[in-house]
């Protein structure tokens, strides 16, 4: 399964999704979704609730099983026409991406340090290197001195930053964010967005599902507007936000600004 | 018979009471986990059969189960009754308590948010690693109060061994009560169980406190 996609062997995209379909029973949540994410790019996915944004991320990270279409990482098929690679191959694909959840999903019984270091250690990385990397990530997240704290002792914003550090500790090629600030007080949203912005400046490849329009406009290289399980419109943030072509996009952005 | 003699005689059975108690705890706690996992199996037949056994074990008196395990082999196959009754008694207790623990474990496992599994999966934990490292420790903390409850009940339930004349503390007490036409041995037994459970309470309290380092 892990063969290179023919003709496009030189394709620079880290993630390619082609004709992705997903339905829950009768309900078609994703209808023929296609998108590419190039290295160093930040792609924001916006759209109303129930438009399929989160399902798209969950399919890309194998948390949901798609019913059809292709998913390729670095030109290698993880899913080809709805058929998944073997378990062992999928496990390798998982090492290519990280996912930050809306509800953080930190492990409450682990200290901040152990939350970050256990996965890389389980993957056989060297202990001192893993710990040093974790410390530098914590520093980057503005969480110095919190390594021995437990998640319950941290604010939501701090927890989400630990979750970002935890995802980065595995050195993913691409990082997915599923509404990373939706569970946070408005006050705490800023500190998480700041960290994501910083990662964008460092050319981390990211796909961010978000309702933070000013953030999406400022940070992304590309904005995708989804509704009803399809990509209605996509393009440079200034185009999508400044001069939307589709009536549905205009309507959504109008309602949002109100 | 003086009160002191009574206490001395009944104390002789305390070792056997403790044997039932500790061996049952030792076997039923892990057995309960196996039963819980079978109960939650995706295989519908496995899960249904396990569920049936749990309803039988929880829905019939422990006393009957003791009798069945101890004398069943004799009535069914003409096999001899075990000379050391500790074995059938511990088997009956362990199976019975495993059924209760299984349901406690299941409740605990099902109460862990699905996000914990998802986070572990995305981070590349195997299913086994996820269960042992992420899920189980959180389950243990959540179920401690219910487990303590069961263990306190077990202390008192050991007295049920009198039905198969296993010479533990309560059985001896009952024999003295009969021969002396005295209620005193039951009071003594009550005090013994109470003290036993005070200790159990202390120990379990400590364990709970140890798990209190996170919410």
Coordinates of N, CA, C and O in Angstrom, one line a residue, chain B residues 21-121:
Chain B
X21 N -10.3 -14.4 53.2 CA -10.3 -13.0 52.8 C -9.2 -12.7 51.8 O -9.5 -12.2 50.7
X22 N -8.0 -13.0 52.2 CA -6.8 -12.5 51.4 C -6.8 -13.3 50.1 O -6.5 -12.7 49.0
X23 N -7.1 -14.6 50.1 CA -7.0 -15.4 48.9 C -8.1 -14.9 47.9 O -7.9 -14.8 46.7
X24 N -9.3 -14.6 48.5 CA -10.4 -14.1 47.6 C -10.0 -12.8 47.0 O -10.2 -12.6 45.8
X25 N -9.4 -11.9 47.8 CA -9.0 -10.6 47.2 C -8.0 -10.8 46.1 O -8.0 -10.3 45.0
X26 N -7.0 -11.7 46.4 CA -5.9 -12.0 45.5 C -6.4 -12.5 44.2 O -5.9 -12.1 43.1
X27 N -7.4 -13.4 44.2 CA -7.8 -14.0 42.9 C -8.9 -13.2 42.3 O -9.0 -13.2 41.0
X28 N -9.9 -12.7 43.1 CA -11.0 -12.1 42.4 C -10.7 -10.8 41.8 O -11.3 -10.4 40.7
X29 N -9.7 -10.0 42.3 CA -9.5 -8.7 41.7 C -9.0 -8.9 40.2 O -9.6 -8.3 39.3
X30 N -8.0 -9.7 40.0 CA -7.6 -9.9 38.5 C -8.6 -10.7 37.7 O -8.8 -10.3 36.6
X31 N -9.2 -11.7 38.3 CA -10.2 -12.4 37.6 C -11.4 -11.5 37.1 O -11.9 -11.6 36.0
X32 N -11.7 -10.6 38.0 CA -12.8 -9.6 37.7 C -12.4 -8.8 36.4 O -13.3 -8.5 35.6
X33 N -11.1 -8.5 36.3 CA -10.7 -7.7 35.1 C -10.9 -8.5 33.8 O -11.3 -8.0 32.8
X34 N -10.5 -9.8 33.9 CA -10.7 -10.7 32.8 C -12.2 -10.8 32.4 O -12.5 -10.6 31.2
X35 N -13.0 -11.0 33.4 CA -14.4 -11.1 33.2 C -14.9 -9.8 32.6 O -15.7 -9.8 31.6
X36 N -14.5 -8.6 33.1 CA -14.9 -7.3 32.6 C -14.5 -7.2 31.1 O -15.3 -6.7 30.3
X37 N -13.3 -7.6 30.7 CA -12.9 -7.5 29.3 C -13.7 -8.4 28.4 O -14.0 -8.1 27.3
X38 N -14.0 -9.6 28.9 CA -14.8 -10.5 28.2 C -16.2 -9.9 28.0 O -16.8 -10.0 26.9
X39 N -16.7 -9.4 29.1 CA -18.1 -8.7 29.0 C -18.1 -7.6 28.0 O -19.1 -7.4 27.4
X40 N -17.0 -6.9 27.8 CA -17.0 -5.8 26.9 C -16.5 -6.2 25.5 O -16.3 -5.4 24.6
X41 N -16.3 -7.5 25.3 CA -15.8 -8.0 24.1 C -16.7 -7.6 22.9 O -17.9 -7.5 23.1
X42 N -16.0 -7.4 21.7 CA -16.8 -7.0 20.6 C -17.6 -8.2 20.0 O -18.5 -8.1 19.3
X43 N -17.0 -9.4 20.4 CA -17.7 -10.6 20.0 C -19.0 -10.8 20.8 O -19.0 -10.9 22.0
X44 N -20.1 -10.7 20.1 CA -21.4 -10.7 20.8 C -21.7 -12.0 21.6 O -22.3 -11.9 22.7
X45 N -21.2 -13.1 21.1 CA -21.4 -14.4 21.8 C -20.7 -14.4 23.1 O -21.2 -14.6 24.2
X46 N -19.4 -14.0 23.0 CA -18.5 -13.9 24.3 C -19.2 -13.0 25.3 O -19.3 -13.3 26.5
X47 N -19.6 -11.8 24.8 CA -20.1 -10.9 25.7 C -21.5 -11.3 26.3 O -21.7 -11.2 27.5
X48 N -22.3 -12.0 25.5 CA -23.6 -12.5 26.0 C -23.4 -13.6 27.0 O -24.1 -13.6 28.1
X49 N -22.5 -14.5 26.7 CA -22.3 -15.6 27.7 C -21.7 -15.1 29.0 O -22.2 -15.5 30.1
X50 N -20.8 -14.2 28.9 CA -20.2 -13.6 30.1 C -21.3 -12.9 30.9 O -21.4 -13.0 32.2
X51 N -22.1 -12.1 30.2 CA -23.2 -11.4 30.9 C -24.1 -12.4 31.6 O -24.5 -12.1 32.7
X52 N -24.4 -13.5 31.0 CA -25.3 -14.5 31.6 C -24.6 -15.0 32.9 O -25.3 -15.1 33.9
X53 N -23.4 -15.3 32.8 CA -22.7 -15.8 34.1 C -22.7 -14.8 35.2 O -22.9 -15.1 36.3
X54 N -22.5 -13.6 34.8 CA -22.5 -12.5 35.8 C -23.9 -12.4 36.4 O -24.0 -12.3 37.7
X55 N -25.0 -12.5 35.6 CA -26.3 -12.4 36.2 C -26.5 -13.6 37.2 O -27.2 -13.4 38.2
X56 N -26.1 -14.8 36.8 CA -26.2 -15.9 37.7 C -25.5 -15.7 39.0 O -26.0 -15.9 40.1
X57 N -24.2 -15.3 38.9 CA -23.4 -15.1 40.1 C -23.9 -14.0 41.0 O -23.8 -14.1 42.2
X58 N -24.5 -13.0 40.4 CA -25.0 -11.9 41.2 C -26.4 -12.1 41.6 O -26.9 -11.5 42.6
X59 N -27.1 -13.0 40.9 CA -28.5 -13.1 41.1 C -28.9 -14.3 42.0 O -30.1 -14.5 42.3
X60 N -27.9 -15.1 42.4 CA -28.2 -16.2 43.3 C -27.4 -16.0 44.6 O -26.3 -15.4 44.6
X61 N -27.8 -16.6 45.7 CA -27.1 -16.4 47.0 C -25.7 -17.0 47.0 O -25.5 -18.1 46.4
X62 N -24.8 -16.3 47.6 CA -23.4 -16.7 47.7 C -23.4 -18.1 48.5 O -22.6 -19.0 48.2
X63 N -24.4 -18.2 49.4 CA -24.5 -19.4 50.2 C -24.7 -20.6 49.3 O -24.1 -21.7 49.4
X64 N -25.6 -20.5 48.3 CA -25.9 -21.6 47.4 C -24.7 -21.9 46.5 O -24.3 -23.0 46.3
X65 N -23.9 -20.8 46.1 CA -22.7 -21.0 45.3 C -21.7 -21.8 46.1 O -21.0 -22.6 45.5
X66 N -21.6 -21.4 47.4 CA -20.6 -22.2 48.3 C -21.0 -23.6 48.3 O -20.1 -24.5 48.2
X67 N -22.2 -23.9 48.5 CA -22.7 -25.3 48.6 C -22.4 -26.0 47.3 O -22.0 -27.1 47.2
X68 N -22.8 -25.3 46.2 CA -22.6 -25.9 44.9 C -21.1 -26.3 44.6 O -20.9 -27.4 44.1
X69 N -20.2 -25.3 44.9 CA -18.8 -25.6 44.6 C -18.3 -26.7 45.5 O -17.5 -27.5 45.1
X70 N -18.7 -26.7 46.8 CA -18.2 -27.6 47.7 C -18.7 -29.1 47.5 O -18.0 -30.0 47.5
X71 N -20.1 -29.1 47.3 CA -20.7 -30.5 47.3 C -21.1 -30.9 45.8 O -21.4 -32.0 45.6
X72 N -21.1 -29.9 44.9 CA -21.6 -30.2 43.6 C -20.8 -31.3 43.0 O -21.4 -32.3 42.4
X73 N -19.5 -31.3 43.0 CA -18.7 -32.4 42.4 C -19.1 -33.8 42.9 O -19.2 -34.8 42.2
X74 N -19.5 -33.9 44.2 CA -20.0 -35.1 44.8 C -21.3 -35.6 44.2 O -21.5 -36.7 43.8
X75 N -22.2 -34.7 44.2 CA -23.6 -35.0 43.7 C -23.6 -35.3 42.2 O -24.3 -36.1 41.7
X76 N -22.8 -34.5 41.5 CA -22.8 -34.6 40.0 C -22.0 -35.8 39.5 O -22.4 -36.5 38.7
X77 N -20.8 -35.9 40.0 CA -19.8 -36.9 39.5 C -19.5 -38.0 40.5 O -18.6 -38.9 40.3
X78 N -20.0 -37.9 41.7 CA -19.6 -38.9 42.7 C -18.2 -38.7 43.2 O -17.7 -39.6 43.9
X79 N -17.6 -37.5 42.9 CA -16.3 -37.2 43.4 C -16.3 -37.0 44.9 O -17.4 -36.6 45.4
X80 N -15.2 -37.2 45.5 CA -15.1 -36.9 47.0 C -15.2 -35.5 47.3 O -14.8 -34.6 46.5
X81 N -15.7 -35.1 48.5 CA -15.7 -33.7 48.9 C -14.3 -33.3 49.3 O -13.6 -34.1 50.0
X82 N -13.8 -32.2 48.9 CA -12.5 -31.8 49.2 C -12.2 -31.9 50.6 O -13.0 -31.5 51.5
X83 N -11.0 -32.4 51.0 CA -10.7 -32.6 52.4 C -10.4 -31.2 53.0 O -10.9 -30.9 54.1
X84 N -9.6 -30.4 52.3 CA -9.4 -29.0 52.7 C -10.5 -28.1 52.1 O -10.4 -27.8 50.9
X85 N -11.4 -27.7 52.9 CA -12.6 -27.0 52.3 C -12.2 -25.6 52.0 O -12.9 -24.9 51.3
X86 N -11.0 -25.2 52.3 CA -10.5 -23.8 51.9 C -10.6 -23.7 50.4 O -10.9 -22.6 49.9
X87 N -10.2 -24.8 49.7 CA -10.1 -24.7 48.3 C -11.5 -24.4 47.6 O -11.6 -23.3 47.0
X88 N -12.5 -25.2 47.9 CA -13.8 -24.8 47.3 C -14.4 -23.5 47.8 O -15.0 -22.7 47.0
X89 N -14.1 -23.2 49.1 CA -14.6 -21.9 49.6 C -14.0 -20.7 48.9 O -14.7 -19.8 48.4
X90 N -12.7 -20.8 48.7 CA -12.0 -19.7 48.0 C -12.4 -19.6 46.5 O -12.6 -18.5 46.0
X91 N -12.6 -20.8 45.9 CA -13.1 -20.8 44.5 C -14.4 -20.1 44.4 O -14.6 -19.2 43.6
X92 N -15.4 -20.5 45.3 CA -16.7 -19.9 45.3 C -16.7 -18.4 45.5 O -17.3 -17.6 44.8
X93 N -15.9 -18.0 46.5 CA -15.8 -16.6 46.9 C -15.2 -15.8 45.7 O -15.7 -14.7 45.3
X94 N -14.1 -16.4 45.2 CA -13.4 -15.6 44.1 C -14.3 -15.4 42.9 O -14.3 -14.3 42.3
X95 N -15.0 -16.5 42.5 CA -15.8 -16.4 41.3 C -17.0 -15.4 41.6 O -17.2 -14.5 40.7
X96 N -17.6 -15.5 42.7 CA -18.7 -14.6 43.1 C -18.2 -13.1 43.1 O -18.8 -12.2 42.5
X97 N -17.1 -12.9 43.8 CA -16.6 -11.5 43.9 C -16.1 -11.0 42.6 O -16.2 -9.8 42.2
X98 N -15.5 -11.9 41.7 CA -15.0 -11.5 40.4 C -16.2 -10.9 39.6 O -16.0 -9.9 38.9
X99 N -17.4 -11.5 39.7 CA -18.6 -11.0 39.0 C -18.9 -9.6 39.4 O -19.2 -8.7 38.6
X100 N -18.8 -9.3 40.7 CA -19.1 -7.9 41.2 C -18.0 -7.0 40.7 O -18.3 -5.9 40.3
X101 N -16.8 -7.4 40.9 CA -15.6 -6.5 40.5 C -15.7 -6.2 39.0 O -15.4 -5.1 38.6
X102 N -16.1 -7.3 38.2 CA -16.2 -7.1 36.8 C -17.1 -5.9 36.4 O -16.7 -5.1 35.6
X103 N -18.2 -5.9 37.1 CA -19.2 -4.8 36.8 C -18.6 -3.5 37.2 O -18.9 -2.4 36.6
X104 N -17.9 -3.5 38.3 CA -17.3 -2.2 38.8 C -16.2 -1.7 37.8 O -16.2 -0.6 37.4
X105 N -15.4 -2.7 37.4 CA -14.4 -2.3 36.4 C -15.0 -1.8 35.1 O -14.5 -0.8 34.5
X106 N -16.0 -2.5 34.7 CA -16.7 -2.1 33.4 C -17.2 -0.7 33.5 O -16.9 0.2 32.6
X107 N -17.9 -0.4 34.6 CA -18.3 1.0 34.8 C -17.2 2.0 34.8 O -17.3 3.0 34.2
X108 N -16.1 1.6 35.4 CA -14.9 2.5 35.5 C -14.3 2.7 34.1 O -14.0 3.8 33.7
X109 N -14.2 1.6 33.3 CA -13.6 1.7 32.0 C -14.4 2.5 31.1 O -14.0 3.4 30.3
X110 N -15.7 2.3 31.2 CA -16.7 3.0 30.3 C -16.8 4.5 30.6 O -17.2 5.3 29.9
X111 N -16.3 4.9 31.9 CA -16.4 6.3 32.3 C -15.3 7.1 31.8 O -15.3 8.3 31.9
X112 N -14.2 6.4 31.2 CA -13.1 7.2 30.8 C -13.4 7.8 29.4 O -13.9 7.2 28.5
X113 N -13.2 9.2 29.3 CA -13.6 9.8 28.0 C -12.9 9.3 26.8 O -11.8 8.9 26.9
X114 N -13.7 9.2 25.7 CA -13.1 8.6 24.5 C -11.9 9.4 24.0 O -11.0 8.9 23.4
X115 N -11.8 10.7 24.4 CA -10.7 11.5 24.0 C -9.4 11.0 24.5 O -8.3 11.2 23.9
X116 N -9.4 10.3 25.6 CA -8.1 9.7 26.1 C -7.6 8.6 25.2 O -6.4 8.5 25.0
X117 N -8.5 7.8 24.7 CA -8.1 6.8 23.7 C -7.6 7.4 22.4 O -6.6 7.0 21.9
X118 N -8.3 8.5 22.0 CA -8.0 9.1 20.7 C -6.6 9.8 20.8 O -5.8 9.6 19.9
X119 N -6.4 10.5 22.0 CA -5.1 11.1 22.1 C -4.0 10.1 22.1 O -3.0 10.3 21.4
X120 N -4.2 9.0 22.8 CA -3.1 8.0 22.9 C -2.9 7.3 21.5 O -1.8 7.1 21.1
X121 N -4.0 7.1 20.8 CA -3.9 6.5 19.4 C -3.1 7.4 18.5 O -2.1 6.9 17.8

